[in-house]
Short mmCIF file of C-alpha atoms and ligand atoms in Angstrom, two decimals:
data_model
loop_
_atom_site.label_atom_id
_atom_site.label_comp_id
_atom_site.label_asym_id
_atom_site.label_seq_id
_atom_site.Cartn_x
_atom_site.Cartn_y
_atom_site.Cartn_z
CA UNK A 1 -17.19 4.69 -9.74
CA UNK A 2 -18.02 3.35 -6.30
CA UNK A 3 -18.53 5.92 -3.58
CA UNK A 4 -15.38 5.93 -1.45
CA UNK A 5 -16.24 7.28 1.97
CA UNK A 6 -13.85 5.10 3.92
CA UNK A 7 -11.41 6.76 6.29
CA UNK A 8 -8.33 5.28 4.66
CA UNK A 9 -5.60 5.45 7.26
CA UNK A 10 -7.63 3.98 10.16
CA UNK A 11 -8.80 1.26 7.76
CA UNK A 12 -5.22 0.38 6.80
CA UNK A 13 -4.24 0.27 10.47
CA UNK A 14 -7.18 -2.02 11.19
CA UNK A 15 -6.24 -4.47 8.45
CA UNK A 16 -2.49 -4.13 9.19
CA UNK A 17 -1.66 -5.27 5.65
CA UNK A 18 -1.51 -3.51 2.30
CA UNK A 19 -1.29 -6.03 -0.54
CA UNK A 20 0.91 -4.61 -3.30
CA UNK A 21 -0.62 -5.73 -6.57
CA UNK A 22 0.89 -5.81 -10.06
CA UNK A 23 -1.77 -6.70 -12.61
CA UNK A 24 -0.76 -7.58 -16.16
CA UNK A 25 -4.38 -7.73 -17.27
CA UNK A 26 -7.46 -5.95 -15.97
CA UNK A 27 -9.29 -9.27 -16.51
CA UNK A 28 -7.61 -10.44 -13.30
CA UNK A 29 -8.86 -7.49 -11.26
CA UNK A 30 -12.35 -8.85 -10.48
CA UNK A 31 -11.23 -12.34 -9.46
CA UNK A 32 -8.39 -10.86 -7.44
CA UNK A 33 -10.77 -8.51 -5.61
CA UNK A 34 -12.97 -11.53 -4.84
CA UNK A 35 -9.95 -13.45 -3.52
CA UNK A 36 -8.93 -10.53 -1.30
CA UNK A 37 -12.45 -10.03 0.02
CA UNK A 38 -12.92 -13.78 0.47
CA UNK A 39 -9.61 -14.04 2.29
CA UNK A 40 -10.61 -11.27 4.69
CA UNK A 41 -8.39 -8.50 3.36
CA UNK A 42 -10.41 -6.07 1.22
CA UNK A 43 -7.42 -3.83 0.51
CA UNK A 44 -5.20 -3.38 -2.54
CA UNK A 45 -2.46 -1.06 -3.68
CA UNK A 46 -2.63 -1.44 -7.45
CA UNK A 47 0.67 -0.34 -8.90
CA UNK A 48 1.04 1.85 -11.96
CA UNK A 49 3.75 -0.46 -13.23
CA UNK A 50 1.56 -1.93 -15.92
CA UNK A 51 -0.83 -0.54 -18.49
CA UNK A 52 -3.64 -2.45 -16.76
CA UNK A 53 -3.44 -0.39 -13.55
CA UNK A 54 -6.11 2.21 -14.25
CA UNK A 55 -8.70 -0.24 -15.59
CA UNK A 56 -7.94 -2.64 -12.74
CA UNK A 57 -8.50 0.07 -10.13
CA UNK A 58 -11.83 0.85 -11.79
CA UNK A 59 -12.95 -2.77 -11.52
CA UNK A 60 -11.70 -3.32 -7.95
CA UNK A 61 -13.08 -0.04 -6.60
CA UNK A 62 -16.56 -1.11 -7.70
CA UNK A 63 -16.47 -4.04 -5.27
CA UNK A 64 -18.38 -3.33 -2.08
CA UNK A 65 -16.06 -2.77 0.83
CA UNK A 66 -12.82 -2.79 -1.18
CA UNK A 67 -10.29 -0.14 -0.20
CA UNK A 68 -8.34 0.42 -3.40
CA UNK A 69 -5.31 2.62 -3.69
CA UNK A 70 -2.87 3.30 -6.49
CA UNK A 71 0.81 2.53 -6.02
CA UNK A 72 3.99 3.46 -7.87
CA UNK A 73 2.42 6.83 -8.65
CA UNK A 74 5.25 8.86 -10.15
CA UNK A 75 3.37 11.75 -11.79
CA UNK A 76 0.43 14.04 -11.10
CA UNK A 77 -1.16 12.72 -14.29
CA UNK A 78 -1.10 9.16 -12.87
CA UNK A 79 -2.54 10.41 -9.58
CA UNK A 80 -5.41 12.07 -11.45
CA UNK A 81 -6.07 8.94 -13.51
CA UNK A 82 -5.98 6.77 -10.37
CA UNK A 83 -8.45 8.92 -8.48
CA UNK A 84 -10.65 9.20 -11.56
CA UNK A 85 -10.77 5.41 -11.67
CA UNK A 86 -11.85 5.22 -8.03
CA UNK A 87 -8.61 4.98 -6.04
CA UNK A 88 -9.15 6.20 -2.51
CA UNK A 89 -5.47 6.64 -1.67
CA UNK A 90 -2.15 7.19 -3.42
CA UNK A 91 1.20 5.56 -2.72
CA UNK A 92 4.46 6.78 -4.24
CA UNK A 93 7.88 5.13 -3.90
CA UNK A 94 9.51 8.43 -2.93
CA UNK A 95 8.36 11.78 -1.62
CA UNK A 96 7.69 13.29 -5.01
CA UNK A 97 6.87 16.97 -4.35
CA UNK A 98 4.46 17.60 -7.27
CA UNK A 99 2.51 14.39 -6.57
CA UNK A 100 2.40 15.03 -2.82
CA UNK A 101 1.46 18.66 -3.28
CA UNK A 102 -1.36 17.74 -5.65
CA UNK A 103 -2.78 15.09 -3.31
CA UNK A 104 -2.56 17.29 -0.22
CA UNK A 105 -4.22 20.19 -2.04
CA UNK A 106 -7.03 17.94 -3.28
CA UNK A 107 -7.49 16.16 0.06
CA UNK A 108 -6.49 12.78 -1.38
CA UNK A 109 -4.86 10.51 1.22
CA UNK A 110 -1.25 9.86 0.21
CA UNK A 111 1.48 7.80 1.82
CA UNK A 112 4.73 8.73 0.10
CA UNK A 113 7.89 6.68 0.33
CA UNK A 114 10.71 7.68 2.66
CA UNK A 115 14.02 6.05 3.53
CA UNK A 116 15.99 8.79 5.31
CA UNK A 117 15.50 11.55 7.89
CA UNK A 118 15.66 14.11 5.09
CA UNK A 119 12.82 12.34 3.28
CA UNK A 120 10.77 12.38 6.49
CA UNK A 121 11.42 16.09 6.91
CA UNK A 122 10.24 16.69 3.35
CA UNK A 123 7.06 14.63 3.79
CA UNK A 124 6.37 16.15 7.22
CA UNK A 125 6.61 19.59 5.62
CA UNK A 126 3.49 18.69 3.64
CA UNK A 127 1.70 17.82 6.87
CA UNK A 128 1.90 14.05 6.32
CA UNK A 129 2.49 11.64 9.17
CA UNK A 130 1.75 8.19 7.70
CA UNK A 131 4.69 7.37 5.46
CA UNK A 132 5.78 4.33 3.48
CA UNK A 133 9.22 3.07 4.53
CA UNK A 134 10.53 1.84 1.20
CA UNK A 135 12.30 -0.35 0.29
CA UNK A 136 12.18 -1.51 3.89
CA UNK A 137 14.47 -4.53 4.01
CA UNK A 138 17.02 -3.09 1.58
CA UNK A 139 17.27 0.04 3.75
CA UNK A 140 17.98 -1.81 6.97
CA UNK A 141 14.54 -3.06 7.95
CA UNK A 142 13.55 -3.05 11.58
CA UNK A 143 16.86 -1.68 12.83
CA UNK A 144 16.56 1.39 10.60
CA UNK A 145 12.88 1.84 11.40
CA UNK A 146 13.61 1.87 15.14
CA UNK A 147 16.35 4.44 14.62
CA UNK A 148 14.15 6.64 12.40
CA UNK A 149 11.20 6.53 14.79
CA UNK A 150 13.26 7.83 17.73
CA UNK A 151 13.46 11.45 16.51
CA UNK A 152 10.20 11.25 14.54
CA UNK A 153 7.86 9.99 17.23
CA UNK A 154 4.79 11.48 15.53
CA UNK A 155 5.29 9.51 12.32
CA UNK A 156 3.65 6.16 11.57
CA UNK A 157 5.29 3.95 8.97
CA UNK A 158 4.11 1.43 6.41
CA UNK A 159 7.22 -0.67 5.76
CA UNK A 160 7.10 -2.19 2.29
CA UNK A 161 9.65 -4.07 0.23
CA UNK A 162 10.96 -7.37 1.53
CA UNK A 163 8.22 -7.77 4.12
CA UNK A 164 6.95 -11.35 4.18
CA UNK A 165 5.33 -13.94 6.41
CA UNK A 166 8.72 -14.53 8.01
CA UNK A 167 9.21 -10.98 9.35
CA UNK A 168 5.68 -9.51 9.40
CA UNK A 169 5.13 -9.96 13.13
CA UNK A 170 8.50 -8.37 13.93
CA UNK A 171 7.48 -5.26 12.00
CA UNK A 172 3.96 -5.16 13.45
CA UNK A 173 5.45 -5.36 16.95
CA UNK A 174 6.95 -1.89 16.52
CA UNK A 175 4.63 0.83 17.88
CA UNK A 176 5.59 3.11 14.97
CA UNK A 177 4.28 0.64 12.37
CA UNK A 178 0.87 1.55 11.01
CA UNK A 179 0.55 -1.41 8.63
CA UNK A 180 2.86 -3.43 6.38
CA UNK A 181 2.89 -3.52 2.60
CA UNK A 182 3.82 -6.60 0.64
CA UNK A 183 3.16 -8.69 -2.42
CA UNK A 184 3.65 -12.17 -1.02
CA UNK A 185 -0.10 -12.86 -0.63
CA UNK A 186 -0.94 -11.58 -4.14
CA UNK A 187 1.80 -13.35 -6.04
CA UNK A 188 1.97 -12.08 -9.62
CA UNK A 189 2.61 -15.54 -11.10
CA UNK A 190 -0.41 -17.04 -9.31
CA UNK A 191 -2.58 -14.14 -10.44
CA UNK A 192 -1.41 -14.49 -14.04
CA UNK A 193 -2.04 -18.24 -13.88
CA UNK A 194 -5.60 -17.62 -12.67
CA UNK A 195 -4.86 -19.47 -9.43
CA UNK A 196 -7.24 -17.34 -7.37
CA UNK A 197 -8.11 -20.10 -4.88
CA UNK A 198 -4.40 -20.23 -3.99
CA UNK A 199 -4.26 -16.44 -3.76
CA UNK A 200 -7.29 -16.45 -1.47
CA UNK A 201 -5.59 -19.07 0.72
CA UNK A 202 -2.38 -16.98 0.92
CA UNK A 203 -4.47 -13.92 1.79
CA UNK A 204 -6.27 -15.85 4.58
CA UNK A 205 -2.94 -17.05 5.94
CA UNK A 206 -1.54 -13.51 5.91
CA UNK A 207 -4.63 -12.20 7.71
CA UNK A 208 -4.41 -14.95 10.34
CA UNK A 209 -0.72 -14.17 10.84
CA UNK A 210 -1.32 -10.43 11.18
CA UNK A 211 -4.06 -11.13 13.74
CA UNK A 212 -1.49 -12.83 15.96
CA UNK A 213 -0.10 -9.38 16.61
C1 3PG B 1 7.38 -3.58 -4.54
O1 3PG B 1 8.37 -2.89 -4.70
O2 3PG B 1 6.93 -4.31 -5.41
C2 3PG B 1 6.65 -3.49 -3.26
O3 3PG B 1 7.32 -2.70 -2.37
C3 3PG B 1 6.42 -4.84 -2.70
O4 3PG B 1 7.62 -5.40 -2.37
P1 3PG B 1 7.68 -6.96 -2.06
O5 3PG B 1 7.41 -7.66 -3.38
O6 3PG B 1 9.06 -7.19 -1.55
O7 3PG B 1 6.62 -7.25 -1.05
#
């Protein structure tokens, strides 16, 4: 396992983007890491939606400079497997108390999903202040995020779900936005087709767009 000494949350804020990756085969993990690094975005949230997640994290985390997290973490067992494979942060779709409690206790950076004030209260109770707003567009997008950030001024959000090149800059313009998550630059079909030059190009475009902020 690569040594992960990176300070995750400042790194995510620096890159402004968290590519949400679904890998159907761990064979794609190396070329995808190369495409992300080559495109200027050495970050990946590898989702536990496929059986290839753990092996893929292991491959990607070995790449120098890659910041690899595990997404769609629904159980403590998955969190343990992810960290064992080299994940340096955990993302969960909701604020799942056993998963959050485990990560906080172990000092593993976690950004759990929230969509309501009650969710934010729950996550804040664990001492967390960088939270995934998920699914962002389905839950009202920017309008909801502005309303949520008014009473929770200490919280930084990573909106994910429906974020794309067409609305990225609108999200990044909000002071409460830490970074944005999205899959548009790591399209699952392109990855499965082995079209890594196209993926790299989409990654470069996303980076260039984010830098306009
Ligand atoms: C997901 O649910 O897959 C992630 O939140 C990414 O959503 P997106 O595909 O809309 O970017």
